[in-house]
């Protein structure tokens, strides 16, 4: 069988020259500081410069979406990395907050057009959180950092490709094939 190369657009994992904001919640800092260390590591190892990584701390996960939105709206960042840790407790707090945080981060990404990586752990207990902050399940901070780099580059690749096509095209905009 002949192998065909699939023609896909993808973002690469080079963070050189890119600017990132990392929003990190202080609540459950035992976990979130480990997510932050790993996200920082992931960005540096992808080629980001320290001066281009801005860390923004917020009280808890609930505050992440509004801070992310404020940062995204400055248009100074190629991507925003959101880090937090929600652990289910005895009250309904977790259920009330978890969807709000997820929706808020997604909405900020969609409405500003700036990629946001979701590195907010949503766990039943502390053990699950520890496993995802450097133990059995890797470190979700690192994964979020790489997702942010990839999506920032994907955006560049897509926008670059279409501006190239539109730039070369002689047809008036309304007659261009979509
Ligand atoms: C209050 C609260 C509780 C109970 N649990 C968490 C949690 O598991 N993870 C987290 O990041 N934040 C928690 N918070 C704090 C809220 O996110 C928020 O900071 C406060 O309600 C103040 O608005």
PDB file of C-alpha atoms and ligand atoms in Angstrom:
ATOM      1  CA  UNK A   1       0.000   0.000   0.000  1.00  0.00           C
ATOM      2  CA  UNK A   2       1.404   3.394  -0.943  1.00  0.00           C
ATOM      3  CA  UNK A   3       1.650   5.828   1.893  1.00  0.00           C
ATOM      4  CA  UNK A   4       0.112   9.207   1.205  1.00  0.00           C
ATOM      5  CA  UNK A   5       1.083  12.249   3.132  1.00  0.00           C
ATOM      6  CA  UNK A   6      -2.015  13.822   4.619  1.00  0.00           C
ATOM      7  CA  UNK A   7      -2.232  17.490   3.940  1.00  0.00           C
ATOM      8  CA  UNK A   8      -3.054  19.004   7.313  1.00  0.00           C
ATOM      9  CA  UNK A   9      -2.479  22.400   8.826  1.00  0.00           C
ATOM     10  CA  UNK A  10      -0.915  22.120  12.277  1.00  0.00           C
ATOM     11  CA  UNK A  11       0.701  24.445  14.739  1.00  0.00           C
ATOM     12  CA  UNK A  12       4.327  23.690  15.533  1.00  0.00           C
ATOM     13  CA  UNK A  13       5.801  23.627  19.029  1.00  0.00           C
ATOM     14  CA  UNK A  14       8.159  26.556  18.728  1.00  0.00           C
ATOM     15  CA  UNK A  15       7.547  29.299  21.285  1.00  0.00           C
ATOM     16  CA  UNK A  16      10.427  31.488  20.137  1.00  0.00           C
ATOM     17  CA  UNK A  17       9.403  35.137  19.878  1.00  0.00           C
ATOM     18  CA  UNK A  18       5.960  34.462  21.335  1.00  0.00           C
ATOM     19  CA  UNK A  19       4.405  36.066  24.410  1.00  0.00           C
ATOM     20  CA  UNK A  20       2.416  34.175  27.003  1.00  0.00           C
ATOM     21  CA  UNK A  21       0.392  35.024  30.083  1.00  0.00           C
ATOM     22  CA  UNK A  22      -0.029  32.326  32.699  1.00  0.00           C
ATOM     23  CA  UNK A  23      -3.008  32.841  35.004  1.00  0.00           C
ATOM     24  CA  UNK A  24      -2.581  30.743  38.116  1.00  0.00           C
ATOM     25  CA  UNK A  25      -4.956  30.356  41.063  1.00  0.00           C
ATOM     26  CA  UNK A  26      -3.541  30.518  44.610  1.00  0.00           C
ATOM     27  CA  UNK A  27      -6.209  28.223  46.012  1.00  0.00           C
ATOM     28  CA  UNK A  28      -4.785  24.712  46.400  1.00  0.00           C
ATOM     29  CA  UNK A  29      -1.357  26.245  45.780  1.00  0.00           C
ATOM     30  CA  UNK A  30       0.348  22.986  46.772  1.00  0.00           C
ATOM     31  CA  UNK A  31      -0.938  21.718  43.406  1.00  0.00           C
ATOM     32  CA  UNK A  32      -1.115  24.889  41.313  1.00  0.00           C
ATOM     33  CA  UNK A  33       2.515  25.848  42.002  1.00  0.00           C
ATOM     34  CA  UNK A  34       3.550  22.492  40.579  1.00  0.00           C
ATOM     35  CA  UNK A  35       1.397  23.106  37.514  1.00  0.00           C
ATOM     36  CA  UNK A  36       3.038  26.495  37.154  1.00  0.00           C
ATOM     37  CA  UNK A  37       6.593  25.127  37.436  1.00  0.00           C
ATOM     38  CA  UNK A  38       5.863  22.607  34.736  1.00  0.00           C
ATOM     39  CA  UNK A  39       4.123  25.110  32.439  1.00  0.00           C
ATOM     40  CA  UNK A  40       7.132  27.427  32.829  1.00  0.00           C
ATOM     41  CA  UNK A  41       9.451  24.538  32.008  1.00  0.00           C
ATOM     42  CA  UNK A  42       7.369  23.614  28.947  1.00  0.00           C
ATOM     43  CA  UNK A  43       7.447  27.175  27.604  1.00  0.00           C
ATOM     44  CA  UNK A  44      11.202  27.570  28.112  1.00  0.00           C
ATOM     45  CA  UNK A  45      11.943  24.198  26.571  1.00  0.00           C
ATOM     46  CA  UNK A  46       9.821  25.211  23.566  1.00  0.00           C
ATOM     47  CA  UNK A  47      12.009  28.282  23.083  1.00  0.00           C
ATOM     48  CA  UNK A  48      10.084  31.042  24.871  1.00  0.00           C
ATOM     49  CA  UNK A  49      12.123  33.816  26.485  1.00  0.00           C
ATOM     50  CA  UNK A  50      11.617  34.395  30.232  1.00  0.00           C
ATOM     51  CA  UNK A  51      10.842  38.064  29.620  1.00  0.00           C
ATOM     52  CA  UNK A  52       7.948  37.006  27.381  1.00  0.00           C
ATOM     53  CA  UNK A  53       6.201  34.932  30.033  1.00  0.00           C
ATOM     54  CA  UNK A  54       4.027  36.907  32.438  1.00  0.00           C
ATOM     55  CA  UNK A  55       2.626  35.168  35.505  1.00  0.00           C
ATOM     56  CA  UNK A  56      -0.627  36.520  36.894  1.00  0.00           C
ATOM     57  CA  UNK A  57      -1.928  35.208  40.220  1.00  0.00           C
ATOM     58  CA  UNK A  58      -5.601  35.178  41.182  1.00  0.00           C
ATOM     59  CA  UNK A  59      -7.284  34.043  44.433  1.00  0.00           C
ATOM     60  CA  UNK A  60      -9.049  30.957  43.112  1.00  0.00           C
ATOM     61  CA  UNK A  61     -10.256  29.178  39.996  1.00  0.00           C
ATOM     62  CA  UNK A  62     -13.396  31.299  39.916  1.00  0.00           C
ATOM     63  CA  UNK A  63     -11.283  34.375  39.172  1.00  0.00           C
ATOM     64  CA  UNK A  64      -9.333  32.774  36.299  1.00  0.00           C
ATOM     65  CA  UNK A  65     -11.773  33.591  33.447  1.00  0.00           C
ATOM     66  CA  UNK A  66     -12.032  37.312  34.173  1.00  0.00           C
ATOM     67  CA  UNK A  67      -8.255  37.696  34.529  1.00  0.00           C
ATOM     68  CA  UNK A  68      -7.694  35.683  31.343  1.00  0.00           C
ATOM     69  CA  UNK A  69     -10.175  37.872  29.517  1.00  0.00           C
ATOM     70  CA  UNK A  70      -8.521  41.086  30.684  1.00  0.00           C
ATOM     71  CA  UNK A  71      -5.139  39.784  29.538  1.00  0.00           C
ATOM     72  CA  UNK A  72      -6.467  38.537  26.189  1.00  0.00           C
ATOM     73  CA  UNK A  73      -8.106  41.874  25.470  1.00  0.00           C
ATOM     74  CA  UNK A  74      -4.762  43.695  25.728  1.00  0.00           C
ATOM     75  CA  UNK A  75      -3.828  41.883  22.488  1.00  0.00           C
ATOM     76  CA  UNK A  76      -0.270  41.616  23.851  1.00  0.00           C
ATOM     77  CA  UNK A  77      -0.230  37.829  24.177  1.00  0.00           C
ATOM     78  CA  UNK A  78      -0.111  35.015  21.653  1.00  0.00           C
ATOM     79  CA  UNK A  79      -1.788  32.670  24.127  1.00  0.00           C
ATOM     80  CA  UNK A  80      -3.086  32.523  27.688  1.00  0.00           C
ATOM     81  CA  UNK A  81      -2.447  29.517  29.929  1.00  0.00           C
ATOM     82  CA  UNK A  82      -5.002  28.990  32.702  1.00  0.00           C
ATOM     83  CA  UNK A  83      -3.925  26.953  35.737  1.00  0.00           C
ATOM     84  CA  UNK A  84      -5.997  26.002  38.741  1.00  0.00           C
ATOM     85  CA  UNK A  85      -7.168  23.114  40.849  1.00  0.00           C
ATOM     86  CA  UNK A  86     -10.750  22.452  41.837  1.00  0.00           C
ATOM     87  CA  UNK A  87     -11.272  19.645  44.323  1.00  0.00           C
ATOM     88  CA  UNK A  88     -14.723  18.377  45.207  1.00  0.00           C
ATOM     89  CA  UNK A  89     -15.542  19.035  48.847  1.00  0.00           C
ATOM     90  CA  UNK A  90     -18.485  18.481  51.157  1.00  0.00           C
ATOM     91  CA  UNK A  91     -20.525  21.366  49.800  1.00  0.00           C
ATOM     92  CA  UNK A  92     -22.022  22.142  46.367  1.00  0.00           C
ATOM     93  CA  UNK A  93     -19.280  24.687  45.712  1.00  0.00           C
ATOM     94  CA  UNK A  94     -17.408  22.486  43.246  1.00  0.00           C
ATOM     95  CA  UNK A  95     -20.490  21.813  41.106  1.00  0.00           C
ATOM     96  CA  UNK A  96     -21.436  25.467  41.064  1.00  0.00           C
ATOM     97  CA  UNK A  97     -17.997  26.673  40.096  1.00  0.00           C
ATOM     98  CA  UNK A  98     -16.617  24.017  37.732  1.00  0.00           C
ATOM     99  CA  UNK A  99     -18.860  24.747  34.750  1.00  0.00           C
ATOM    100  CA  UNK A 100     -18.556  28.470  35.251  1.00  0.00           C
ATOM    101  CA  UNK A 101     -14.758  28.334  35.100  1.00  0.00           C
ATOM    102  CA  UNK A 102     -14.725  26.061  32.040  1.00  0.00           C
ATOM    103  CA  UNK A 103     -17.328  28.110  30.202  1.00  0.00           C
ATOM    104  CA  UNK A 104     -15.656  31.400  31.124  1.00  0.00           C
ATOM    105  CA  UNK A 105     -12.259  30.344  29.814  1.00  0.00           C
ATOM    106  CA  UNK A 106     -13.789  28.958  26.601  1.00  0.00           C
ATOM    107  CA  UNK A 107     -15.840  32.085  26.093  1.00  0.00           C
ATOM    108  CA  UNK A 108     -12.816  34.308  26.565  1.00  0.00           C
ATOM    109  CA  UNK A 109     -10.916  32.299  23.952  1.00  0.00           C
ATOM    110  CA  UNK A 110     -13.750  32.354  21.442  1.00  0.00           C
ATOM    111  CA  UNK A 111     -14.697  35.986  21.853  1.00  0.00           C
ATOM    112  CA  UNK A 112     -11.171  37.427  21.869  1.00  0.00           C
ATOM    113  CA  UNK A 113      -9.669  35.041  19.300  1.00  0.00           C
ATOM    114  CA  UNK A 114      -6.617  34.533  21.534  1.00  0.00           C
ATOM    115  CA  UNK A 115      -5.869  30.847  22.241  1.00  0.00           C
ATOM    116  CA  UNK A 116      -6.415  29.836  25.881  1.00  0.00           C
ATOM    117  CA  UNK A 117      -5.054  26.569  27.260  1.00  0.00           C
ATOM    118  CA  UNK A 118      -7.112  24.842  29.937  1.00  0.00           C
ATOM    119  CA  UNK A 119      -4.887  23.635  32.745  1.00  0.00           C
ATOM    120  CA  UNK A 120      -7.508  23.617  35.473  1.00  0.00           C
ATOM    121  CA  UNK A 121      -7.668  20.293  37.291  1.00  0.00           C
ATOM    122  CA  UNK A 122     -11.164  19.144  38.223  1.00  0.00           C
ATOM    123  CA  UNK A 123     -10.681  16.371  40.763  1.00  0.00           C
ATOM    124  CA  UNK A 124     -12.672  14.261  43.166  1.00  0.00           C
ATOM    125  CA  UNK A 125      -9.898  14.292  45.749  1.00  0.00           C
ATOM    126  CA  UNK A 126      -6.358  15.421  46.512  1.00  0.00           C
ATOM    127  CA  UNK A 127      -4.833  12.161  45.302  1.00  0.00           C
ATOM    128  CA  UNK A 128      -6.226  12.691  41.799  1.00  0.00           C
ATOM    129  CA  UNK A 129      -4.842  16.211  41.808  1.00  0.00           C
ATOM    130  CA  UNK A 130      -1.365  15.085  42.909  1.00  0.00           C
ATOM    131  CA  UNK A 131      -1.334  12.441  40.182  1.00  0.00           C
ATOM    132  CA  UNK A 132      -1.961  15.163  37.586  1.00  0.00           C
ATOM    133  CA  UNK A 133       0.552  17.614  39.005  1.00  0.00           C
ATOM    134  CA  UNK A 134       3.672  15.586  38.430  1.00  0.00           C
ATOM    135  CA  UNK A 135       2.970  12.011  39.448  1.00  0.00           C
ATOM    136  CA  UNK A 136       1.173   9.127  37.709  1.00  0.00           C
ATOM    137  CA  UNK A 137      -0.679  11.169  35.098  1.00  0.00           C
ATOM    138  CA  UNK A 138       2.156  13.513  34.171  1.00  0.00           C
ATOM    139  CA  UNK A 139       1.797  17.222  34.693  1.00  0.00           C
ATOM    140  CA  UNK A 140      -1.170  19.043  33.185  1.00  0.00           C
ATOM    141  CA  UNK A 141       0.669  22.360  33.445  1.00  0.00           C
ATOM    142  CA  UNK A 142       3.246  21.134  30.966  1.00  0.00           C
ATOM    143  CA  UNK A 143       0.521  19.847  28.637  1.00  0.00           C
ATOM    144  CA  UNK A 144      -1.344  23.150  28.839  1.00  0.00           C
ATOM    145  CA  UNK A 145       1.840  25.064  27.963  1.00  0.00           C
ATOM    146  CA  UNK A 146       2.451  22.934  24.879  1.00  0.00           C
ATOM    147  CA  UNK A 147      -1.196  23.248  23.836  1.00  0.00           C
ATOM    148  CA  UNK A 148      -0.871  27.031  24.107  1.00  0.00           C
ATOM    149  CA  UNK A 149       2.264  27.066  21.948  1.00  0.00           C
ATOM    150  CA  UNK A 150       0.660  24.813  19.345  1.00  0.00           C
ATOM    151  CA  UNK A 151      -2.557  26.814  19.161  1.00  0.00           C
ATOM    152  CA  UNK A 152      -0.690  30.124  18.908  1.00  0.00           C
ATOM    153  CA  UNK A 153       1.221  28.702  15.949  1.00  0.00           C
ATOM    154  CA  UNK A 154      -1.902  27.164  14.437  1.00  0.00           C
ATOM    155  CA  UNK A 155      -3.586  30.538  14.461  1.00  0.00           C
ATOM    156  CA  UNK A 156      -0.557  32.057  12.739  1.00  0.00           C
ATOM    157  CA  UNK A 157      -0.500  29.251  10.156  1.00  0.00           C
ATOM    158  CA  UNK A 158      -4.194  29.560   9.311  1.00  0.00           C
ATOM    159  CA  UNK A 159      -4.244  33.344   9.172  1.00  0.00           C
ATOM    160  CA  UNK A 160      -0.991  33.359   7.178  1.00  0.00           C
ATOM    161  CA  UNK A 161      -2.294  30.843   4.666  1.00  0.00           C
ATOM    162  CA  UNK A 162      -5.526  32.701   3.996  1.00  0.00           C
ATOM    163  CA  UNK A 163      -3.969  36.136   3.796  1.00  0.00           C
ATOM    164  CA  UNK A 164      -1.564  34.665   1.223  1.00  0.00           C
ATOM    165  CA  UNK A 165      -4.459  33.279  -0.845  1.00  0.00           C
ATOM    166  CA  UNK A 166      -6.471  36.476  -0.602  1.00  0.00           C
ATOM    167  CA  UNK A 167      -3.380  38.562  -1.392  1.00  0.00           C
ATOM    168  CA  UNK A 168      -2.699  36.607  -4.635  1.00  0.00           C
ATOM    169  CA  UNK A 169      -6.310  36.513  -5.749  1.00  0.00           C
ATOM    170  CA  UNK A 170      -7.477  38.958  -8.422  1.00  0.00           C
ATOM    171  CA  UNK A 171     -11.186  38.303  -8.051  1.00  0.00           C
ATOM    172  CA  UNK A 172     -13.287  40.725  -6.068  1.00  0.00           C
ATOM    173  CA  UNK A 173     -13.857  39.429  -2.528  1.00  0.00           C
ATOM    174  CA  UNK A 174     -17.486  38.383  -3.077  1.00  0.00           C
ATOM    175  CA  UNK A 175     -16.537  36.093  -6.047  1.00  0.00           C
ATOM    176  CA  UNK A 176     -13.747  34.279  -4.252  1.00  0.00           C
ATOM    177  CA  UNK A 177     -14.314  30.588  -3.694  1.00  0.00           C
ATOM    178  CA  UNK A 178     -14.631  29.840   0.023  1.00  0.00           C
TER     179      UNK A 178
HETATM  180  C1  LIG B   1     -13.978  28.842  47.909  1.00  0.00           C
HETATM  181  C2  LIG B   1     -13.254  27.842  47.083  1.00  0.00           C
HETATM  182  C3  LIG B   1     -13.430  26.446  47.334  1.00  0.00           C
HETATM  183  C4  LIG B   1     -14.337  25.926  48.370  1.00  0.00           C
HETATM  184  N1  LIG B   1     -12.769  25.541  46.612  1.00  0.00           N
HETATM  185  C5  LIG B   1     -11.901  25.958  45.652  1.00  0.00           C
HETATM  186  C6  LIG B   1     -11.170  25.014  44.891  1.00  0.00           C
HETATM  187  O1  LIG B   1     -11.248  23.788  45.063  1.00  0.00           O
HETATM  188  N2  LIG B   1     -10.309  25.503  43.943  1.00  0.00           N
HETATM  189  C7  LIG B   1     -10.144  26.846  43.710  1.00  0.00           C
HETATM  190  O2  LIG B   1      -9.360  27.212  42.843  1.00  0.00           O
HETATM  191  N3  LIG B   1     -10.850  27.752  44.418  1.00  0.00           N
HETATM  192  C8  LIG B   1     -11.707  27.355  45.377  1.00  0.00           C
HETATM  193  N4  LIG B   1     -12.398  28.280  46.096  1.00  0.00           N
HETATM  194  C9  LIG B   1     -12.142  29.717  45.857  1.00  0.00           C
HETATM  195  C10 LIG B   1     -12.944  30.295  44.673  1.00  0.00           C
HETATM  196  O3  LIG B   1     -12.414  29.872  43.447  1.00  0.00           O
HETATM  197  C11 LIG B   1     -12.909  31.845  44.699  1.00  0.00           C
HETATM  198  O4  LIG B   1     -11.585  32.277  44.727  1.00  0.00           O
HETATM  199  C12 LIG B   1     -13.635  32.402  45.918  1.00  0.00           C
HETATM  200  O5  LIG B   1     -14.941  31.949  45.983  1.00  0.00           O
HETATM  201  C13 LIG B   1     -13.627  33.948  45.886  1.00  0.00           C
HETATM  202  O6  LIG B   1     -14.336  34.435  44.761  1.00  0.00           O
END
